[in-house]
Coordinates of N, CA and C in Angstrom, one line a residue:
M1 N 88.5 -114.3 -73.6 CA 89.9 -114.4 -73.2 C 90.3 -113.5 -72.2
S2 N 89.2 -112.7 -71.6 CA 89.4 -111.9 -70.4 C 90.3 -112.5 -69.8
G3 N 91.9 -111.9 -69.3 CA 92.3 -112.3 -68.5 C 93.4 -113.6 -68.4
A4 N 93.5 -113.8 -70.3 CA 94.3 -115.0 -70.9 C 95.5 -114.5 -70.6
D5 N 97.0 -115.5 -70.6 CA 98.3 -115.2 -70.8 C 98.4 -115.9 -71.7
L6 N 98.6 -115.0 -73.1 CA 98.9 -115.4 -74.4 C 100.3 -115.2 -74.8
R7 N 101.2 -114.9 -73.7 CA 102.7 -114.5 -73.9 C 103.5 -115.7 -74.9
G8 N 103.9 -114.8 -76.0 CA 104.5 -115.8 -77.2 C 103.6 -116.7 -78.0
A9 N 102.4 -116.4 -77.9 CA 101.5 -117.0 -78.9 C 101.8 -116.6 -80.3
D10 N 101.6 -117.7 -80.9 CA 101.6 -117.7 -82.5 C 100.3 -117.4 -83.3
L11 N 99.6 -116.2 -83.6 CA 98.3 -116.0 -83.9 C 98.3 -115.4 -85.0
R12 N 99.1 -115.7 -86.0 CA 99.4 -115.3 -87.4 C 98.0 -115.1 -88.2
V13 N 97.4 -116.6 -88.4 CA 96.6 -116.8 -89.3 C 95.4 -116.8 -88.4
T14 N 95.2 -116.1 -87.5 CA 94.0 -116.5 -87.0 C 93.0 -115.3 -86.7
R15 N 91.5 -115.5 -86.5 CA 90.6 -114.3 -87.0 C 90.0 -114.4 -85.9
M16 N 89.8 -113.2 -85.1 CA 89.2 -112.7 -84.0 C 88.3 -111.6 -84.4
E17 N 87.1 -112.4 -83.9 CA 85.8 -111.4 -83.8 C 85.5 -111.1 -82.9
G18 N 85.2 -109.8 -82.1 CA 84.3 -109.4 -81.3 C 84.8 -110.1 -79.6
V19 N 86.4 -110.4 -79.7 CA 87.2 -111.0 -78.6 C 87.4 -109.8 -77.4
N20 N 87.0 -110.4 -76.2 CA 87.5 -109.5 -75.4 C 89.0 -110.1 -74.6
L21 N 89.7 -109.1 -74.7 CA 90.9 -109.1 -74.2 C 91.3 -108.3 -73.1
E22 N 90.4 -107.9 -72.2 CA 90.6 -107.1 -71.1 C 91.4 -108.0 -70.1
N23 N 92.2 -107.2 -69.6 CA 93.2 -108.0 -68.5 C 94.1 -109.0 -69.2
A24 N 94.2 -109.0 -70.3 CA 95.1 -110.5 -71.3 C 96.6 -109.7 -71.0
N25 N 97.3 -110.9 -71.1 CA 99.0 -110.6 -71.4 C 99.2 -111.1 -72.7
L26 N 99.4 -110.2 -73.6 CA 99.7 -110.4 -75.2 C 101.2 -110.1 -75.5
L27 N 102.1 -110.2 -74.5 CA 103.6 -109.6 -74.7 C 104.2 -110.7 -75.9
E28 N 105.1 -110.1 -76.6 CA 105.6 -111.1 -77.6 C 104.8 -111.8 -78.6
V29 N 103.5 -111.5 -78.5 CA 102.5 -112.4 -79.3 C 102.7 -112.2 -80.9
N30 N 102.6 -112.7 -81.5 CA 103.0 -112.9 -83.1 C 101.5 -112.7 -83.7
W31 N 101.0 -111.6 -84.0 CA 99.5 -111.9 -84.6 C 100.0 -110.8 -86.2
H32 N 100.9 -110.8 -86.9 CA 100.8 -110.3 -87.9 C 100.0 -111.1 -89.0
C33 N 99.2 -110.4 -89.6 CA 98.1 -110.6 -90.5 C 97.0 -111.4 -89.8
A34 N 96.8 -111.3 -88.6 CA 95.8 -111.8 -88.1 C 94.7 -110.8 -88.4
E35 N 93.3 -111.4 -88.2 CA 92.1 -110.7 -88.8 C 91.5 -110.4 -87.4
M36 N 91.2 -109.1 -86.8 CA 90.6 -108.8 -85.5 C 89.8 -107.8 -85.8
Y37 N 88.5 -108.1 -85.9 CA 87.3 -107.2 -86.0 C 86.6 -106.9 -84.6
G38 N 86.3 -106.0 -84.1 CA 85.8 -105.8 -82.7 C 86.4 -106.4 -81.4
A39 N 87.7 -106.6 -81.6 CA 88.8 -106.9 -80.2 C 88.7 -105.9 -79.5
Y40 N 88.0 -106.1 -77.9 CA 88.1 -105.4 -76.9 C 89.5 -105.7 -76.0
F41 N 90.2 -104.2 -76.0 CA 91.2 -103.9 -74.9 C 91.1 -103.1 -73.9
Y42 N 91.3 -103.5 -72.9 CA 91.6 -102.8 -71.6 C 92.4 -103.4 -70.3
N43 N 93.2 -102.8 -70.2 CA 94.5 -103.3 -69.1 C 95.1 -104.5 -69.7
T44 N 95.5 -104.2 -71.2 CA 95.8 -105.2 -72.0 C 97.4 -105.0 -72.0
V45 N 98.4 -105.9 -72.0 CA 99.5 -105.8 -72.1 C 99.9 -106.4 -73.4
M46 N 100.1 -105.5 -74.5 CA 100.1 -105.6 -76.1 C 101.4 -106.2 -76.3
P47 N 101.8 -106.9 -77.8 CA 102.7 -107.7 -78.0 C 104.0 -106.9 -77.8
D48 N 104.3 -105.4 -77.9 CA 105.4 -104.4 -78.0 C 105.5 -104.3 -76.5
G49 N 104.8 -104.6 -75.3 CA 104.7 -104.3 -74.3 C 104.1 -103.2 -73.6
E50 N 103.7 -102.2 -74.5 CA 102.6 -101.2 -74.0 C 101.3 -101.8 -73.4
L51 N 101.2 -101.2 -72.4 CA 100.0 -101.5 -71.4 C 98.8 -100.3 -71.9
V52 N 97.5 -100.7 -72.3 CA 96.4 -100.2 -72.7 C 95.6 -99.8 -71.3
T53 N 95.8 -98.6 -70.9 CA 94.8 -98.4 -69.8 C 93.5 -97.7 -70.1
E54 N 93.2 -97.3 -71.2 CA 92.0 -96.9 -71.5 C 91.3 -98.0 -72.3
P55 N 89.7 -98.2 -72.3 CA 89.2 -99.2 -73.1 C 89.3 -98.6 -74.6
N56 N 89.7 -99.8 -75.4 CA 89.9 -99.4 -76.9 C 89.1 -100.6 -77.2
T57 N 88.5 -100.6 -78.7 CA 88.1 -101.3 -79.7 C 89.0 -101.3 -80.8
Y58 N 89.3 -102.6 -81.0 CA 90.4 -102.7 -82.5 C 89.4 -103.1 -83.7
E59 N 89.2 -102.2 -84.4 CA 88.3 -102.2 -85.8 C 89.0 -102.7 -86.9

């Protein structure tokens, strides 16, 4: 999903394991209660508008 534009997507019941979200736009994504293991973020716009500028893994 690197480079994906998921703006406004509903991911509440999603299980994402080892997904690469580098350069992704997650602005306004609803991921409350989503299961995320090993998701990789870099240069990623988070749901609250924050930009992740350092490589980071969500465990």
